[in-house]
Short mmCIF file of C-alpha atoms in Angstrom, two decimals:
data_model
loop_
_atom_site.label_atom_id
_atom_site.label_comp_id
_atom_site.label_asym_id
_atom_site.label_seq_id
_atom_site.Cartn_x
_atom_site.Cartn_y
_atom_site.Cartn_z
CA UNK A 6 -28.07 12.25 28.13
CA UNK A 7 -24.64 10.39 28.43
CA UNK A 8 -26.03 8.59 24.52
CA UNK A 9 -26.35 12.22 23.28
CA UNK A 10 -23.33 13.35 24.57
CA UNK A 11 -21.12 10.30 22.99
CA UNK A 12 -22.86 11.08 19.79
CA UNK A 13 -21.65 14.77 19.41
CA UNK A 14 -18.44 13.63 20.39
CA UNK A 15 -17.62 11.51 17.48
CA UNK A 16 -15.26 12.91 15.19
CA UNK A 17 -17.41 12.64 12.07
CA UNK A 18 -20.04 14.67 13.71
CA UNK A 19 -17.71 17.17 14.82
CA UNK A 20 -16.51 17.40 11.65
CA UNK A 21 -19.81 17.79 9.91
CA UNK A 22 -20.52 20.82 12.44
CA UNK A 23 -17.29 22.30 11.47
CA UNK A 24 -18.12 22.11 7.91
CA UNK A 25 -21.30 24.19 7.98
CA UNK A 26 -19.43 26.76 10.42
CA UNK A 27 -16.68 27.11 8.51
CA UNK A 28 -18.58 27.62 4.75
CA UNK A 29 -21.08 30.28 7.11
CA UNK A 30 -17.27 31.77 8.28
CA UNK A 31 -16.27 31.80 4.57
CA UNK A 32 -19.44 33.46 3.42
CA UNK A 33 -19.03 36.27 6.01
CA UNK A 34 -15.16 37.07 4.79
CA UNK A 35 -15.83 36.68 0.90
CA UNK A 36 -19.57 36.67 -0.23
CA UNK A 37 -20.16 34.03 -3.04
CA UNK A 38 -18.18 31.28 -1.39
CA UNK A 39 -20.52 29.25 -0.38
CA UNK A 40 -22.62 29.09 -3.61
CA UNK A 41 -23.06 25.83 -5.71
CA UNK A 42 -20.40 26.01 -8.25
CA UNK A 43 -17.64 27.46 -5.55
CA UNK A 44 -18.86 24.67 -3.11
CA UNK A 45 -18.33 21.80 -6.43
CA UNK A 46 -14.46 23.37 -6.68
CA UNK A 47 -14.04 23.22 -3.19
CA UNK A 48 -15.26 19.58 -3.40
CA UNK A 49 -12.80 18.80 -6.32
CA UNK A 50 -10.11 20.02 -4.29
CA UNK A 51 -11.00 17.92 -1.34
CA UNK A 52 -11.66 14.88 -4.13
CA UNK A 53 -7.78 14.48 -4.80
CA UNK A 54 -6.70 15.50 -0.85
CA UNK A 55 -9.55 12.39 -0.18
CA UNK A 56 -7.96 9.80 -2.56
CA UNK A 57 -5.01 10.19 -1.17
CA UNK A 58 -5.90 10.12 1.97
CA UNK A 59 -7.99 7.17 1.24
CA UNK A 60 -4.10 5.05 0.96
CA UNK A 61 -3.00 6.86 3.94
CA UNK A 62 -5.77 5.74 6.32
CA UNK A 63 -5.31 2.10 5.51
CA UNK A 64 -1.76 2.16 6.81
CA UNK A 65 -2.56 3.99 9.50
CA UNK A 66 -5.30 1.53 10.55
CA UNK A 67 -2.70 -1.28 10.37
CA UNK A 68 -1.12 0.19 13.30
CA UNK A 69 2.36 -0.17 14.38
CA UNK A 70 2.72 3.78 13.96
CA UNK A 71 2.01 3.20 10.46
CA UNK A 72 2.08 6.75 8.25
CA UNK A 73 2.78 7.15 5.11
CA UNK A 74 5.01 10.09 4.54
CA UNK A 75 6.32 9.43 0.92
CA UNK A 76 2.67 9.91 -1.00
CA UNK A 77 3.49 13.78 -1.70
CA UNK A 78 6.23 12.23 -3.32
CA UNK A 79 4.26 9.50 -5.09
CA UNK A 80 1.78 12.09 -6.28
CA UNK A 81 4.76 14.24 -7.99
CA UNK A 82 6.17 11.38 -9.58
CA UNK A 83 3.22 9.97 -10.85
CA UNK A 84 1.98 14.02 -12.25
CA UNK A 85 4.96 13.92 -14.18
CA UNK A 86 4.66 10.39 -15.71
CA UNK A 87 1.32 10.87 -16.64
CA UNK A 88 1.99 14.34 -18.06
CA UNK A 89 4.92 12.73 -20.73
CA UNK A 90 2.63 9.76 -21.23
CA UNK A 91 -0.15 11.56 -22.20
CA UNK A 92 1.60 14.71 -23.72
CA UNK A 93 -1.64 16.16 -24.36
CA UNK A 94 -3.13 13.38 -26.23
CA UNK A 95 -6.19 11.14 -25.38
CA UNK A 96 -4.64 8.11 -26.71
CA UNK A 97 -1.92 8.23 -23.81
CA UNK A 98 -5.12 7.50 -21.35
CA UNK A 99 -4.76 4.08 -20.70
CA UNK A 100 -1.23 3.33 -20.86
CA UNK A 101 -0.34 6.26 -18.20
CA UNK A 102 -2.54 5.44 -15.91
CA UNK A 103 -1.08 1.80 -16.24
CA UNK A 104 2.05 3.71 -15.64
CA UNK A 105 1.19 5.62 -12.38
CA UNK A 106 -0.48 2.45 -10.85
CA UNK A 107 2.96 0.67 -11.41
CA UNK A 108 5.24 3.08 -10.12
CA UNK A 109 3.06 3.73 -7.09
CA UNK A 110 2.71 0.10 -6.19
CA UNK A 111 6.54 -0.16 -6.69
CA UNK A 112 7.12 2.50 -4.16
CA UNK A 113 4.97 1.13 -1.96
CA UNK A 114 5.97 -2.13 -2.13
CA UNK A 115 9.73 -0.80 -1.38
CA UNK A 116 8.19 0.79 1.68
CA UNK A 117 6.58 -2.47 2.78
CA UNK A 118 9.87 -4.69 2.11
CA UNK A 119 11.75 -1.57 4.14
CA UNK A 120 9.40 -1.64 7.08
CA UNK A 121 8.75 -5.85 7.07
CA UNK A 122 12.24 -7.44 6.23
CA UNK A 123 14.40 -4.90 7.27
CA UNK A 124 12.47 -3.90 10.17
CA UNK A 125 12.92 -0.15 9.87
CA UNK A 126 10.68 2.18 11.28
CA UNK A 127 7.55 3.26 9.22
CA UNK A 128 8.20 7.15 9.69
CA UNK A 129 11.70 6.66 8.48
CA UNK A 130 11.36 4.15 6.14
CA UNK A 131 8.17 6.74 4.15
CA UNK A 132 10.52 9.57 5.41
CA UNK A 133 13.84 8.47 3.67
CA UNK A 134 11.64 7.23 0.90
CA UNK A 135 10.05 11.06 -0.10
CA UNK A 136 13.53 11.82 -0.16
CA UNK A 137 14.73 9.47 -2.66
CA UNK A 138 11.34 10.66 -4.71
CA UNK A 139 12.13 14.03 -4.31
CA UNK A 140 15.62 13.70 -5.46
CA UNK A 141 14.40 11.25 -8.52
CA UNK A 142 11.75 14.34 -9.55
CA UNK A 143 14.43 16.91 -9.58
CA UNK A 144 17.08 14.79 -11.53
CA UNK A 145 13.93 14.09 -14.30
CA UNK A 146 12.85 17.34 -14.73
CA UNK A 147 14.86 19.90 -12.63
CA UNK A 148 11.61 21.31 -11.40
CA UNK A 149 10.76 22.63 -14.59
CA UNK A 150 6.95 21.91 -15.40
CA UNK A 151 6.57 18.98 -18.01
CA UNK A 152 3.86 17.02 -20.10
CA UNK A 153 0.39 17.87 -20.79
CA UNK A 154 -2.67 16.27 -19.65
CA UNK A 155 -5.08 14.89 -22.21
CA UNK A 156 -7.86 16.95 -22.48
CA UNK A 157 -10.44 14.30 -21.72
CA UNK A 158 -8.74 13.87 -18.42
CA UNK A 159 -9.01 17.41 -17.77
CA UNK A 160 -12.80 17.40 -18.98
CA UNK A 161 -13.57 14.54 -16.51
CA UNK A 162 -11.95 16.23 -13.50
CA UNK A 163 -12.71 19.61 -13.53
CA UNK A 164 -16.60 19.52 -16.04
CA UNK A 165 -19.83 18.13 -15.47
CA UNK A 166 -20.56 14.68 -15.86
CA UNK A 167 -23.32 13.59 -14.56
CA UNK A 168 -26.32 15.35 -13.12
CA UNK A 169 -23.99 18.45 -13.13
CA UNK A 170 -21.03 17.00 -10.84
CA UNK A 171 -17.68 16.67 -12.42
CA UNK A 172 -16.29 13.33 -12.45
CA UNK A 173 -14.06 13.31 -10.24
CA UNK A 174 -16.03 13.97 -7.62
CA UNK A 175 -18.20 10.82 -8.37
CA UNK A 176 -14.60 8.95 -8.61
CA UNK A 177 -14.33 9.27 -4.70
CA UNK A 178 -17.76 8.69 -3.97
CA UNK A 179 -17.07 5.01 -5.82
CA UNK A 180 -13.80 4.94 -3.78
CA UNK A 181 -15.41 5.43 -0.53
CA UNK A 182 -18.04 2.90 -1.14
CA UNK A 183 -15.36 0.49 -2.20
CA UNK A 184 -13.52 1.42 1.14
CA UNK A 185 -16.79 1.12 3.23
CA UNK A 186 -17.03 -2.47 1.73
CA UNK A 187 -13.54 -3.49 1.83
CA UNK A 188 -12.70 -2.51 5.50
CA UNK A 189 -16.55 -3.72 6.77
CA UNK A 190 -17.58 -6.62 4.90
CA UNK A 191 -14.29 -8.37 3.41
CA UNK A 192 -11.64 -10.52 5.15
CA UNK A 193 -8.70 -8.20 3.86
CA UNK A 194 -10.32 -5.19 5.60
CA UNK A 195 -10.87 -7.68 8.92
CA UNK A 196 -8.03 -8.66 8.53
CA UNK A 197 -6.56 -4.12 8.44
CA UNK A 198 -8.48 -4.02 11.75
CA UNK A 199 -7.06 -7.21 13.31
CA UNK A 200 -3.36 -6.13 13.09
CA UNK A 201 -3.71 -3.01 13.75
CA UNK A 202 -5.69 -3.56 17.39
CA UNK A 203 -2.92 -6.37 18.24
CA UNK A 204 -0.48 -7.58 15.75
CA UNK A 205 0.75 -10.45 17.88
CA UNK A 206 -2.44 -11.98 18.12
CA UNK A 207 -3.38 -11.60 14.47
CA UNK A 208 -0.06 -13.44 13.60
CA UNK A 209 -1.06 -16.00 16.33
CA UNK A 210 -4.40 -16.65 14.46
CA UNK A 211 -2.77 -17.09 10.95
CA UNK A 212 -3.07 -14.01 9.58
CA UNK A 213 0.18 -13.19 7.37
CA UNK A 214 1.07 -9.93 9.01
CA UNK A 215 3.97 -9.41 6.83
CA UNK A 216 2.21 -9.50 3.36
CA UNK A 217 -1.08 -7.39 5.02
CA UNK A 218 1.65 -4.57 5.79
CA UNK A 219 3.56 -4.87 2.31
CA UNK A 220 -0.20 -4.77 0.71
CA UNK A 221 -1.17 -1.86 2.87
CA UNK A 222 1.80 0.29 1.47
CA UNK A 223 1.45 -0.48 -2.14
CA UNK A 224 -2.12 0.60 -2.08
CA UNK A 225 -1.23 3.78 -0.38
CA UNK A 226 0.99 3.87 -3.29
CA UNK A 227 -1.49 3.34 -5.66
CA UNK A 228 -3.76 5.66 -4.44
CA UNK A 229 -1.34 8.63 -4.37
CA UNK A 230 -0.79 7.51 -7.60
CA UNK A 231 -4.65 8.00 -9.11
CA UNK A 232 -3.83 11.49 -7.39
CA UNK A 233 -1.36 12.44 -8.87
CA UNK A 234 -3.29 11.45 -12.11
CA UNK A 235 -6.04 13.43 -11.49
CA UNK A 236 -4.01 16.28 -10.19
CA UNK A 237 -2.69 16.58 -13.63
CA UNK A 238 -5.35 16.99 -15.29
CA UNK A 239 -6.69 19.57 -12.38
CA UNK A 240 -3.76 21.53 -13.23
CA UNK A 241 -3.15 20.96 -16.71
CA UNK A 242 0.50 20.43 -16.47
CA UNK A 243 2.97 19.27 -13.77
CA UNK A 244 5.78 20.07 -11.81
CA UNK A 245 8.05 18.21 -9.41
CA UNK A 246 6.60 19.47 -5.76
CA UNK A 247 3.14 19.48 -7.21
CA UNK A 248 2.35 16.65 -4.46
CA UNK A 249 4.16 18.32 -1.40
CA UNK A 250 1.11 19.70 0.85
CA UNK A 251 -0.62 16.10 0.56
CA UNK A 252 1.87 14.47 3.14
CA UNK A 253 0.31 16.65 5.96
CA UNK A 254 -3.35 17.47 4.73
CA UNK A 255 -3.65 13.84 3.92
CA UNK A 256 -2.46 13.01 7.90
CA UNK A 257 -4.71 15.23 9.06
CA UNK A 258 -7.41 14.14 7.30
CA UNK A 259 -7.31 10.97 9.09
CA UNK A 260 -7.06 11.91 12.07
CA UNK A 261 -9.68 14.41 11.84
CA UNK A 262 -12.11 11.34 10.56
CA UNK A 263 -11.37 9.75 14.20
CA UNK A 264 -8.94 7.07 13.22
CA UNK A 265 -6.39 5.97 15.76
CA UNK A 266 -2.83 6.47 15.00
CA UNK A 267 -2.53 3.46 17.12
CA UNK A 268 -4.32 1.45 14.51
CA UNK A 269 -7.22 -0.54 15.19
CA UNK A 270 -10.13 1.85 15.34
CA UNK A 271 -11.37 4.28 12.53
CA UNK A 272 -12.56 4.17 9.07
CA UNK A 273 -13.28 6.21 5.63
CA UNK A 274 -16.32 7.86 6.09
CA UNK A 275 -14.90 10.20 8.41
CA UNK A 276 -12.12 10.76 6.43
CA UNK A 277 -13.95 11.95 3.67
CA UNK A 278 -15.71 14.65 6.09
CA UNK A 279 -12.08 15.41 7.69
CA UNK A 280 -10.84 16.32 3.35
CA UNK A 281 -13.72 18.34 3.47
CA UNK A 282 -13.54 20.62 6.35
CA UNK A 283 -9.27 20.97 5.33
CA UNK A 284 -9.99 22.11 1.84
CA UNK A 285 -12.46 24.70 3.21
CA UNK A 286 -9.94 26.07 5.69
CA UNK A 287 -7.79 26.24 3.07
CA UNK A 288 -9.73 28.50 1.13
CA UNK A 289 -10.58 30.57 4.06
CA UNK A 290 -7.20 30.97 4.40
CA UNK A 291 -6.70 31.70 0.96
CA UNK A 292 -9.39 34.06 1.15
CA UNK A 293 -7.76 36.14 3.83
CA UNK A 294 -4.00 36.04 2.03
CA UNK A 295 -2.49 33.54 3.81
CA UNK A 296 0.61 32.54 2.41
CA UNK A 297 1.45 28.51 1.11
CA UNK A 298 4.09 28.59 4.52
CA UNK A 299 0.91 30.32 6.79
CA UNK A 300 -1.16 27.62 5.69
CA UNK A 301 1.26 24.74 6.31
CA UNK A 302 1.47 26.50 10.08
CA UNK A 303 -2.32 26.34 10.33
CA UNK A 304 -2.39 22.54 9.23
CA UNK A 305 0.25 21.91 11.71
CA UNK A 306 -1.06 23.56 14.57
CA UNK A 307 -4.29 22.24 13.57
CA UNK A 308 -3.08 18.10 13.56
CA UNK A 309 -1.26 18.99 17.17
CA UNK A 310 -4.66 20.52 18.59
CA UNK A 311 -6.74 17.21 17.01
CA UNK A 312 -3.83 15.09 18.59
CA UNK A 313 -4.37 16.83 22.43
CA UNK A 314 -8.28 16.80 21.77
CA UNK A 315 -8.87 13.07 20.84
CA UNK A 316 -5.83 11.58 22.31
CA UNK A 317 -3.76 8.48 20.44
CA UNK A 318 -5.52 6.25 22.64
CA UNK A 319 -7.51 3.21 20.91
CA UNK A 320 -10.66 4.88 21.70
CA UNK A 321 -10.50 6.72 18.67
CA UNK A 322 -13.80 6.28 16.73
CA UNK A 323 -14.91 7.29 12.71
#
């Protein structure tokens, strides 16, 4: 009994459960939205809230309070640099997504020096870091929308690729089996786990805990960045708070997949469900004319209730 008990317990399974209530909830408030092609939208949506969160739960399993709070930022910045890359054209593929992988592992690695060599705080190193992005984004384009995204980066986020699923979609399925491998079967991702559970003791056994926490900030970077990217051509065009609700969703998220904010304990897969079940509350929220602020309540409310339920203990489990 105790066995069946731990196994509803787990996050991921909660999450699952809360899936399937909530798209039943959504049906009952707006028939049609849990059919096929609203349930593939819904999934895009959760696709670009997943890849970034996909950055974010590698810093958070590195411990030391590790959170990421500049990647709304990052996802602006890097919407707006692919938008006057591309400016509408195919051509401008390649060399903006070049672009956006630079500037987010710039930022990140700025956030790693911040947090490593000068020893500040993670929260207010990413915290006084989305302010410095925010400023940048309004000095570049005064929050007036800017660029065009080339239309066969529109056609592979939001149109059927393959076996009727648009690509993005099959993007984060490739990034969550890279993450399964990475964190399970590679020394880096060992490596994630072992300085997160006990830093001391990882720098003790050689592991260069400096450079892991540098590295897990520029690919938090990086990954806001391919959302950002792919956010653009979601939308079509950008603008310079485009990124803003993924600081908290992406948090959530996380947390929601049973990672420990204490580091240590967690991984992807239930991430992935925890994008999920957000992007459906979002719609049901949507769906009963919830305002953007509402919603940003909800989320809130929602990450404090998650925090009382499963603790910030170690015992956190994905």
């Amino acid at each position: 009994m105790s066995n069946v008990l731990s196994f509803f317990r787990q996050p991921i399974v909660v999450a699952l459960f809360l899936i399937v209530v909530l798209l039943y909830l959504g049906e009952i408030l707006s028939p049609g939205f849990a059919t096929g092609g609203q349930i593939l939208r819904l999934l895009i949506v959760a696709s670009l809230l997943g890849i970034v969160a996909a950055g974010q739960n590698v810093v958070i399993l590195g411990g030391r309070e590790g959170i990421d709070l500049s990647v709304g930022g990052v996802v602006s910045l890097s919407a707006i640099i692919a938008g006057n890359v591309m400016n509408g054209g195919d051509a401008g593929i390649l060399p903006a997504i070049a672009a956006c992988l630079a500037a987010g592992a710039f930022f990140g690695l700025l956030n790693g020096l911040g947090i490593t060599l000068l020893r500040i705080p993670p929260l207010v190193m990413t915290l006084g870091m989305l302010g410095v992005l925010q400023g940048l984004l309004v000095v570049i384009r005064m929050g007036i929308p800017s660029g065009r995204a080339a239309p066969a980066l529109s056609s592979f986020v939001t149109q059927p690729l393959v076996f009727g699923i648009p690509g993005i979609i099959w993007l984060w399925i490739a990034i969550g089996i890279l993450m399964a491998f990475m964190l399970n079967r590679t020394v880096f991702g060992h490596r994630i786990y072992a300085i997160g559970s006990n830093e001391h003791a990882a720098f003790m056994a050689g592991v260069p805990v400096r450079l892991m926490r540098i590295a897990l900030f520029m690919i938090s970077g990086m990954f806001a960045a391919i959302a950002g990217l792919c956010l653009l051509g979601y939308s079509g065009s950008s603008f310079a708070n485009v990124g803003e609700q993924y600081t908290l969703t992406s948090i959530i998220a996380v947390v929601f997949g049973g990672t420990s904010l204490a580091g240590g304990k967690g991984g992807y897969t239930g991430t992935m469900a925890g994008a999920i079940l957000l992007v459906i509350l979002q719609g049901i929220l949507t769906t009963v004319n919830i305002d953007e602020s509402g919603r940003q309540m909800v989320f809130g409310a929602t990450l404090l209730l998650l925090m009382t339920f499963y603790g910030r203990g170690r015992a956190m489990r994905a």
